Tab-separated table of C-alpha atoms and ligand atoms in Angstrom:
chain	number	residue	atom	x	y	z
G	142	MET	CA	-5.493	-13.401	-6.051
G	143	ARG	CA	-3.768	-16.068	-3.743
G	144	HIS	CA	-5.138	-14.534	-0.586
G	145	LEU	CA	-8.743	-14.027	1.217
G	146	TYR	CA	-9.910	-12.480	4.035
G	147	ILE	CA	-13.573	-13.465	5.263
G	148	HIS	CA	-15.227	-11.384	7.847
G	149	VAL	CA	-17.480	-13.179	10.119
G	150	PRO	CA	-19.163	-10.809	12.106
G	151	PHE	CA	-20.884	-12.087	14.834
G	152	CYS	CA	-20.064	-12.007	18.689
G	153	ALA	CA	-21.949	-12.653	21.426
G	154	ARG	CA	-21.552	-9.499	23.271
G	155	ARG	CA	-19.241	-6.578	22.646
G	156	CYS	CA	-15.782	-6.186	24.342
G	157	SER	CA	-15.312	-2.663	26.460
G	158	TYR	CA	-12.519	-1.749	23.580
G	159	CYS	CA	-13.899	-2.581	20.422
G	160	ASP	CA	-15.033	-0.940	17.587
G	161	PHE	CA	-14.485	-3.681	14.817
G	162	ALA	CA	-17.801	-4.092	12.508
G	163	ILE	CA	-19.488	-7.120	14.751
G	164	ALA	CA	-23.248	-7.689	15.329
G	165	VAL	CA	-23.966	-8.963	18.483
G	166	ARG	CA	-26.457	-12.052	18.327
G	167	LYS	CA	-27.636	-14.814	20.720
G	168	ARG	CA	-28.604	-17.172	17.881
G	169	VAL	CA	-25.819	-16.634	15.164
G	170	PRO	CA	-27.932	-16.920	11.428
G	171	ALA	CA	-25.239	-19.216	10.427
G	172	ALA	CA	-26.894	-21.110	7.364
G	173	ARG	CA	-27.834	-17.508	5.725
G	174	TYR	CA	-24.138	-16.199	6.583
G	175	VAL	CA	-22.570	-18.642	4.480
G	176	GLU	CA	-25.240	-18.910	1.727
G	177	THR	CA	-24.668	-15.019	1.830
G	178	ILE	CA	-20.866	-15.406	1.655
G	179	ARG	CA	-21.209	-18.009	-1.100
G	180	ARG	CA	-23.372	-15.366	-3.616
G	181	GLU	CA	-21.056	-12.502	-2.928
G	182	HIS	CA	-18.023	-15.169	-4.139
G	183	ALA	CA	-20.222	-16.079	-6.994
G	184	LEU	CA	-21.051	-12.331	-8.057
G	185	ARG	CA	-17.219	-12.048	-8.064
G	186	ARG	CA	-16.397	-14.811	-9.850
G	187	GLU	CA	-18.452	-13.346	-12.493
G	188	ARG	CA	-17.295	-10.003	-12.676
G	189	GLU	CA	-13.303	-10.039	-12.019
G	190	PRO	CA	-10.945	-12.255	-13.173
G	191	GLY	CA	-8.734	-14.169	-10.735
G	192	TRP	CA	-11.310	-15.650	-8.052
G	193	ASP	CA	-10.335	-18.988	-9.180
G	194	THR	CA	-6.931	-19.415	-8.123
G	195	PRO	CA	-6.391	-21.570	-5.385
G	196	LEU	CA	-5.674	-19.927	-2.581
G	197	ASP	CA	-2.180	-19.786	-0.411
G	198	THR	CA	-4.145	-18.141	2.687
G	199	LEU	CA	-7.719	-17.646	3.977
G	200	TYR	CA	-8.002	-15.830	6.788
G	201	LEU	CA	-11.271	-16.004	8.761
G	202	GLY	CA	-11.683	-12.992	10.919
G	203	GLY	CA	-13.901	-11.241	12.825
G	204	GLY	CA	-16.414	-11.083	14.982
G	205	THR	CA	-16.280	-14.567	16.199
G	206	PRO	CA	-15.749	-16.958	13.651
G	207	SER	CA	-15.675	-19.928	16.318
G	208	LEU	CA	-19.659	-18.898	16.934
G	209	LEU	CA	-20.014	-20.633	13.589
G	210	PRO	CA	-21.823	-23.951	14.197
G	211	PRO	CA	-18.720	-26.459	12.463
G	212	GLY	CA	-20.824	-27.959	9.856
G	213	ASP	CA	-21.530	-24.575	9.055
G	214	LEU	CA	-17.578	-23.489	9.264
G	215	ALA	CA	-16.907	-26.774	7.026
G	216	ASP	CA	-19.260	-25.691	4.268
G	217	LEU	CA	-17.692	-21.915	3.980
G	218	VAL	CA	-14.070	-23.114	3.744
G	219	THR	CA	-14.819	-25.867	1.164
G	220	THR	CA	-16.407	-23.027	-0.951
G	221	PHE	CA	-12.700	-22.063	-1.783
G	222	ALA	CA	-10.102	-24.078	-3.800
G	223	LEU	CA	-6.732	-24.145	-1.725
G	224	ASN	CA	-3.428	-25.157	-2.415
G	225	SER	CA	-2.613	-28.033	-0.783
G	226	ASP	CA	-0.404	-26.463	1.532
G	227	ALA	CA	-2.503	-23.613	2.190
G	228	GLU	CA	-2.640	-21.961	5.645
G	229	VAL	CA	-5.991	-21.346	6.928
G	230	THR	CA	-6.766	-19.273	9.752
G	231	LEU	CA	-9.980	-19.323	11.997
G	232	GLU	CA	-9.975	-16.650	14.964
G	233	ALA	CA	-11.541	-18.252	18.139
G	234	ASN	CA	-12.759	-17.532	21.541
G	235	PRO	CA	-11.379	-19.840	23.461
G	236	ASP	CA	-15.050	-20.475	25.291
G	237	ASP	CA	-15.917	-22.152	22.055
G	238	VAL	CA	-13.023	-24.263	21.863
G	239	THR	CA	-14.438	-27.917	22.745
G	240	LEU	CA	-12.936	-31.212	21.549
G	241	ASP	CA	-15.289	-32.033	18.908
G	242	ALA	CA	-15.206	-28.580	17.316
G	243	ALA	CA	-11.531	-28.031	17.047
G	244	ALA	CA	-11.689	-31.859	15.405
G	245	ALA	CA	-14.243	-30.732	12.886
G	246	TRP	CA	-12.388	-27.473	12.133
G	247	SER	CA	-8.789	-29.506	11.384
G	248	SER	CA	-10.649	-31.888	9.170
G	249	CYS	CA	-12.416	-29.249	7.000
G	250	GLY	CA	-8.665	-27.686	6.486
G	251	VAL	CA	-7.863	-25.122	9.307
G	252	THR	CA	-4.467	-25.170	10.437
G	253	ARG	CA	-4.286	-22.262	12.571
G	254	VAL	CA	-6.410	-20.981	14.906
G	255	SER	CA	-5.858	-17.422	16.488
G	256	LEU	CA	-7.191	-17.283	19.813
G	257	GLY	CA	-8.356	-14.198	21.434
G	258	VAL	CA	-6.793	-14.563	25.217
G	259	GLN	CA	-5.992	-11.172	25.703
G	260	SER	CA	-4.915	-11.507	29.800
G	261	PHE	CA	-4.642	-14.237	32.165
G	262	HIS	CA	-5.953	-11.889	34.731
G	263	ALA	CA	-9.504	-12.741	35.840
G	264	ALA	CA	-10.281	-8.829	36.547
G	265	VAL	CA	-9.014	-7.758	33.362
G	266	LEU	CA	-10.761	-10.172	31.407
G	267	GLU	CA	-14.039	-8.990	33.435
G	268	TRP	CA	-13.111	-5.619	32.694
G	269	MET	CA	-12.811	-5.994	29.170
G	270	HIS	CA	-16.082	-7.962	28.888
G	271	ARG	CA	-14.508	-10.880	27.260
G	272	THR	CA	-17.222	-14.055	27.612
G	273	HIS	CA	-14.069	-16.686	28.584
G	274	ASP	CA	-12.006	-16.928	31.795
G	275	VAL	CA	-8.366	-18.080	32.716
G	276	ALA	CA	-8.889	-21.615	32.799
G	277	ALA	CA	-10.978	-21.373	29.210
G	278	ALA	CA	-8.029	-19.664	27.508
G	279	GLU	CA	-5.498	-22.508	28.918
G	280	ARG	CA	-8.056	-25.502	28.399
G	281	ALA	CA	-8.505	-24.126	24.759
G	282	VAL	CA	-4.685	-24.674	23.715
G	283	GLU	CA	-4.794	-28.106	25.301
G	284	THR	CA	-7.860	-28.819	23.162
G	285	LEU	CA	-6.387	-27.251	20.021
G	286	ARG	CA	-3.380	-29.620	19.871
G	287	ALA	CA	-5.384	-32.422	21.027
G	288	ALA	CA	-7.489	-32.336	17.823
G	289	GLY	CA	-4.450	-31.954	15.752
G	290	ILE	CA	-4.647	-27.975	15.071
G	291	GLY	CA	-0.925	-27.328	13.491
G	292	GLU	CA	-0.582	-24.033	14.756
G	293	VAL	CA	-1.822	-21.533	17.655
G	294	SER	CA	-1.276	-18.451	17.956
G	295	LEU	CA	-2.091	-16.217	21.061
G	296	ASP	CA	-3.506	-12.629	21.199
G	297	LEU	CA	-2.385	-10.533	24.263
G	298	ILE	CA	-3.196	-6.858	25.192
G	299	PHE	CA	-0.970	-4.555	27.293
G	300	ALA	CA	-1.193	-1.238	28.122
G	301	LEU	CA	-4.028	-1.341	30.178
G	302	PRO	CA	-5.496	1.332	32.191
G	303	ALA	CA	-4.045	2.427	35.787
G	304	GLY	CA	-5.371	0.239	39.035
G	305	MET	CA	-5.970	-2.593	37.042
G	306	GLU	CA	-3.319	-4.117	38.871
G	307	HIS	CA	-2.257	-5.918	35.354
G	308	ASP	CA	1.006	-7.710	35.540
G	309	PHE	CA	1.776	-7.959	31.984
G	310	ARG	CA	5.103	-9.766	32.721
G	311	ARG	CA	3.283	-12.515	34.264
G	312	ASP	CA	0.925	-12.206	31.157
G	313	LEU	CA	3.933	-13.099	29.104
G	314	GLU	CA	5.613	-15.769	31.146
G	315	ARG	CA	1.831	-17.558	31.202
G	316	ALA	CA	1.207	-17.608	27.141
G	317	ILE	CA	5.139	-18.402	26.684
G	318	ARG	CA	4.154	-21.483	29.752
G	319	LEU	CA	1.392	-22.748	26.992
G	320	ALA	CA	3.930	-22.791	24.002
G	321	PRO	CA	2.090	-21.537	21.276
G	322	ASP	CA	3.740	-21.037	17.702
G	323	HIS	CA	2.649	-17.438	17.736
G	324	LEU	CA	2.068	-14.435	19.413
G	325	ALA	CA	0.346	-11.314	18.599
G	326	VAL	CA	0.918	-8.269	21.428
G	327	TYR	CA	-1.405	-5.309	20.944
G	328	GLY	CA	-1.215	-2.104	22.656
G	329	LEU	CA	-4.763	-0.923	24.202
G	330	SER	CA	-6.152	2.060	22.248
G	331	VAL	CA	-9.219	4.103	22.440
G	332	GLU	CA	-11.828	3.751	19.591
G	333	PRO	CA	-14.591	6.184	19.302
G	334	ARG	CA	-17.754	5.159	20.287
G	335	THR	CA	-16.686	2.173	22.788
G	336	PRO	CA	-18.016	1.320	25.936
G	337	LEU	CA	-13.928	2.175	27.391
G	338	ALA	CA	-14.391	5.473	24.873
G	339	ARG	CA	-17.518	6.483	27.309
G	340	TRP	CA	-15.830	5.376	30.399
G	341	VAL	CA	-12.326	7.452	29.857
G	342	ALA	CA	-14.444	10.614	28.902
G	343	ARG	CA	-16.515	10.357	32.160
G	344	GLY	CA	-13.059	9.838	33.799
G	345	ARG	CA	-13.909	6.363	35.092
G	346	THR	CA	-11.114	4.875	33.572
G	347	VAL	CA	-7.877	6.515	33.568
G	348	LEU	CA	-5.446	5.476	30.595
G	349	GLY	CA	-1.362	4.788	31.028
G	350	ASP	CA	0.834	7.216	30.210
G	351	ASP	CA	3.497	6.907	26.754
G	352	GLU	CA	5.881	5.915	29.192
G	353	GLN	CA	3.806	2.532	30.565
G	354	PHE	CA	3.180	1.569	26.775
G	355	ALA	CA	7.052	1.984	25.708
G	356	HIS	CA	8.116	-0.229	28.855
G	357	GLU	CA	5.662	-3.213	28.306
G	358	PHE	CA	6.317	-2.995	24.633
G	359	LEU	CA	9.873	-3.284	25.258
G	360	LEU	CA	9.212	-5.911	27.812
G	361	ALA	CA	7.247	-8.219	25.361
G	362	HIS	CA	10.439	-7.781	23.050
G	363	GLU	CA	12.899	-8.726	25.755
G	364	ILE	CA	10.849	-11.781	27.603
G	365	LEU	CA	9.470	-13.488	24.036
G	366	THR	CA	12.846	-12.522	21.997
G	367	GLU	CA	14.235	-14.471	25.027
G	368	ALA	CA	11.976	-17.579	25.217
G	369	GLY	CA	12.575	-18.335	21.568
G	370	PHE	CA	10.515	-16.164	19.686
G	371	ASP	CA	10.987	-14.055	16.568
G	372	HIS	CA	9.697	-10.458	16.881
G	373	TYR	CA	9.037	-10.351	12.951
G	374	GLU	CA	6.207	-7.489	12.823
G	375	VAL	CA	5.728	-4.617	14.798
G	376	SER	CA	3.065	-6.886	16.984
G	377	ASN	CA	4.298	-10.388	15.870
G	378	TYR	CA	5.749	-13.060	17.294
G	379	ALA	CA	6.660	-16.174	16.100
G	380	ARG	CA	8.179	-19.260	17.341
G	381	ARG	CA	11.716	-20.148	15.701
G	382	LEU	CA	12.354	-23.439	14.463
G	383	PRO	CA	15.272	-25.859	14.914
G	384	GLN	CA	15.790	-26.138	11.315
G	385	GLY	CA	15.740	-22.441	10.878
G	386	GLY	CA	12.755	-19.657	10.165
G	387	SER	CA	10.053	-19.145	12.324
G	388	ARG	CA	6.342	-19.881	12.044
G	389	ARG	CA	5.225	-16.236	10.885
G	390	ALA	CA	1.774	-15.593	9.792
G	391	ARG	CA	1.947	-15.949	6.252
G	392	HIS	CA	-1.733	-14.049	5.577
G	393	ASN	CA	-0.882	-11.100	7.473
G	394	TRP	CA	3.207	-11.670	5.838
G	395	ALA	CA	1.340	-11.126	2.532
G	396	TYR	CA	-0.631	-7.754	3.753
G	397	TRP	CA	2.554	-6.298	5.131
G	398	ASN	CA	4.764	-7.496	1.860
G	399	ASP	CA	2.395	-5.297	-0.484
G	400	ALA	CA	0.369	-8.359	-2.005
G	401	ALA	CA	-2.934	-8.462	-3.546
G	402	TYR	CA	-5.866	-9.994	-1.197
G	403	ALA	CA	-9.360	-10.142	-1.499
G	404	GLY	CA	-11.957	-9.845	1.189
G	405	LEU	CA	-15.623	-11.035	1.401
G	406	GLY	CA	-18.306	-10.306	4.253
G	407	PRO	CA	-19.361	-7.350	5.878
G	408	SER	CA	-16.607	-4.450	6.362
G	409	ALA	CA	-14.308	-6.947	4.162
G	410	HIS	CA	-11.063	-4.930	2.416
G	411	GLY	CA	-9.531	-5.952	-0.622
G	412	PHE	CA	-6.136	-4.501	-2.650
G	413	ALA	CA	-4.972	-5.009	-5.817
G	414	GLU	CA	-2.636	-3.108	-8.339
G	415	GLY	CA	-2.984	-0.063	-6.339
G	416	ILE	CA	-7.128	0.337	-5.962
G	417	ARG	CA	-8.084	-0.574	-2.373
G	418	ARG	CA	-11.906	-1.352	-1.791
G	419	TRP	CA	-13.985	-2.033	1.106
G	420	ASN	CA	-17.870	-3.727	1.819
G	421	VAL	CA	-20.444	-2.254	3.650
G	422	ARG	CA	-19.655	-2.807	7.044
G	423	GLU	CA	-22.813	-3.987	8.913
G	424	TRP	CA	-24.066	-7.212	8.172
G	425	VAL	CA	-27.828	-6.068	7.743
G	426	ALA	CA	-26.949	-4.002	5.087
G	427	TYR	CA	-24.489	-6.606	3.399
G	428	GLU	CA	-26.692	-9.266	3.459
G	429	ARG	CA	-29.854	-7.163	1.824
G	430	ALA	CA	-27.371	-5.822	-0.802
G	431	VAL	CA	-26.284	-9.388	-1.577
G	432	ALA	CA	-29.555	-10.786	-1.468
G	433	ARG	CA	-30.688	-8.753	-4.168
G	434	GLY	CA	-27.985	-9.208	-6.432
G	435	ASN	CA	-26.133	-5.959	-5.684
G	436	ASP	CA	-22.406	-5.383	-5.243
G	437	PRO	CA	-22.173	-4.656	-1.399
G	438	ILE	CA	-18.702	-2.790	-2.211
G	439	GLU	CA	-19.565	0.566	-0.531
G	440	GLY	CA	-16.355	2.188	-1.542
G	441	LYS	CA	-13.278	2.172	-3.830
G	442	GLU	CA	-9.488	4.304	-3.805
G	443	ARG	CA	-6.729	3.959	-6.206
G	444	LEU	CA	-3.884	5.434	-4.283
G	445	THR	CA	-1.899	7.942	-5.435
G	446	PRO	CA	1.964	7.216	-6.043
G	447	ALA	CA	2.574	9.391	-2.871
G	448	GLN	CA	-0.067	7.316	-1.050
G	449	ARG	CA	1.767	3.957	-2.509
G	450	ALA	CA	5.296	5.515	-1.472
G	451	LEU	CA	4.401	5.860	1.939
G	452	GLU	CA	2.611	2.901	2.078
G	453	ARG	CA	5.712	0.724	1.355
G	454	VAL	CA	7.934	2.351	3.582
G	455	TYR	CA	5.275	2.379	6.275
G	456	LEU	CA	4.715	-1.129	5.703
G	457	GLY	CA	8.166	-2.408	5.025
G	458	LEU	CA	9.319	-0.760	8.279
G	459	ARG	CA	6.810	-2.881	10.056
G	460	THR	CA	8.393	-5.950	9.692
G	461	VAL	CA	11.851	-7.562	9.978
G	462	ALA	CA	12.206	-7.315	5.912
G	463	GLY	CA	12.528	-3.490	6.339
G	464	ILE	CA	13.186	-1.715	2.661
G	465	PRO	CA	15.391	-1.371	-0.064
G	466	ALA	CA	17.496	1.719	1.112
G	467	ALA	CA	17.453	2.493	-2.543
G	468	ASP	CA	13.093	3.533	-1.971
G	469	LEU	CA	14.514	6.190	-0.216
G	470	ALA	CA	16.265	9.259	-2.023
G	471	ASN	CA	19.452	9.798	-0.718
G	472	PRO	CA	19.291	8.273	2.769
G	473	SER	CA	22.642	9.130	3.727
G	474	SER	CA	22.059	12.680	3.141
G	475	SER	CA	18.617	13.269	4.730
G	476	ARG	CA	18.234	14.903	7.886
G	477	SER	CA	15.376	12.793	9.218
G	478	PHE	CA	17.141	9.411	8.056
G	479	LEU	CA	20.381	10.638	10.121
G	480	ALA	CA	18.392	11.405	13.095
G	481	ALA	CA	16.674	8.311	13.456
G	482	THR	CA	19.243	6.628	12.904
G	483	ASP	CA	21.542	8.277	15.968
G	484	ALA	CA	18.768	8.050	17.996
G	485	GLY	CA	18.296	4.111	17.268
G	486	TRP	CA	15.326	4.027	15.814
G	487	LEU	CA	17.031	2.727	11.933
G	488	THR	CA	19.472	0.697	11.210
G	489	THR	CA	21.023	-0.175	7.909
G	490	ARG	CA	22.547	-3.461	6.388
G	491	ALA	CA	23.228	-4.513	3.107
G	492	GLY	CA	21.216	-2.187	1.094
G	493	ARG	CA	18.234	-2.202	3.351
G	494	VAL	CA	17.112	-0.407	6.030
G	495	TYR	CA	15.098	-1.629	9.322
G	496	ALA	CA	13.299	-0.116	11.904
G	497	THR	CA	14.213	-1.393	15.570
G	498	PRO	CA	12.068	-2.106	18.510
G	499	SER	CA	12.371	1.320	19.685
G	500	GLY	CA	11.802	2.850	16.243
G	501	TRP	CA	8.574	0.667	15.994
G	502	LEU	CA	7.261	2.782	18.988
G	503	MET	CA	7.000	5.777	16.844
G	504	LEU	CA	6.526	3.967	13.207
G	505	ASP	CA	3.745	6.355	11.728
G	506	ALA	CA	6.089	9.288	12.517
G	507	LEU	CA	9.172	8.089	11.192
G	508	ALA	CA	7.317	6.518	7.718
G	509	ALA	CA	5.838	9.910	7.467
G	510	ALA	CA	9.132	11.919	8.198
G	511	LEU	CA	10.979	9.385	5.600
G	512	THR	CA	8.507	10.141	2.916
G	513	THR	CA	7.436	13.645	3.278
G	514	SER	CA	10.543	15.679	4.318
G	515	PRO	CA	11.783	17.333	1.509
G	516	GLU	CA	15.328	16.492	1.802
G	517	GLY	CA	14.009	12.843	3.013
G	518	GLY	CA	12.765	11.470	-0.543
R	177	LIG	S1	-14.712	-10.633	20.195
R	177	LIG	FE1	-13.303	-9.440	19.346
R	177	LIG	S2	-14.916	-8.549	17.774
R	177	LIG	FE2	-15.903	-9.852	19.342
R	177	LIG	S3	-16.301	-7.634	20.414
R	177	LIG	FE3	-14.864	-9.033	21.274
R	177	LIG	S4	-12.921	-7.871	20.407
R	177	LIG	FE4	-14.685	-7.652	19.163
């Protein structure tokens, strides 16, 4: 197991669109949290092989991992054996980034910070219930650089509701001016039981349509690739390097390439040898289970061969790595394949099949058609 995700569930408040497993806390129980993760880790090491392998990537996601005081964060990171060139990513909110905190993150081994910027429009940030303002996002990038964090990634959200006066082109241009190493660009989605879902149900918020979504998705592709970024996965862009290659997120790249990974913390998922499993979602239940010495796993499933085939096609088509044409039975005679190629959604090069940016707009349907149609294999 060379890739580990740790879920840090605490947030200062819930953003309007967020349905992640979070615990809103004024005061984060950081020492208790770190101790609980260490106990889960010890329990896994006792019961399963592979937990002592040094990690290639460690990802602290949330929630808001940057809410952990630097000393507790260092205790957490140093729990794990890391390879000398390991990628250690910390998700951070811009208003948690101070020079002292960022220097401490860098000293304990954090190599990469993923900043939840979301937008450079003040009204949008307010609507999202974000805790930071535009200036904090810009300051945070400078501070991370000054503290020696080698890689900075920015998250942006597009396809915002009508009437927000949101100029997504401006967001992209301001992000580029900050010279990030990486950008993650997500379309807004409405998840059940979120404030956004309630606003939509009451008619208070009117969502953008598919046309707006497609326009802004392709606008990001055009502007960011022109600015020197490699659009290497549906939602992710990596700065191209002068010596070739680009600054891809190695942890996420492992997910998309079907690698085994482990998870610790509430709601964390793991995947190995065709088995997916996940921990109990809520922090309080998770903490209680671990404190009693119980396994906090809530469920697991072994994927069927058909599910594995669909997943491999879906994951492969998400990225510029594509999939071997041989994974699709007789692609050249498959009606689904030919229709998708004619529509410009798929291309084939050197025995591999790739989704184009317009194909990425309909990835779910594409993967399902290619794996379930009787003639598509
Ligand atoms: S900071 Fe992130 S995890 Fe926390 S509520 Fe906002 S979107 Fe959700």
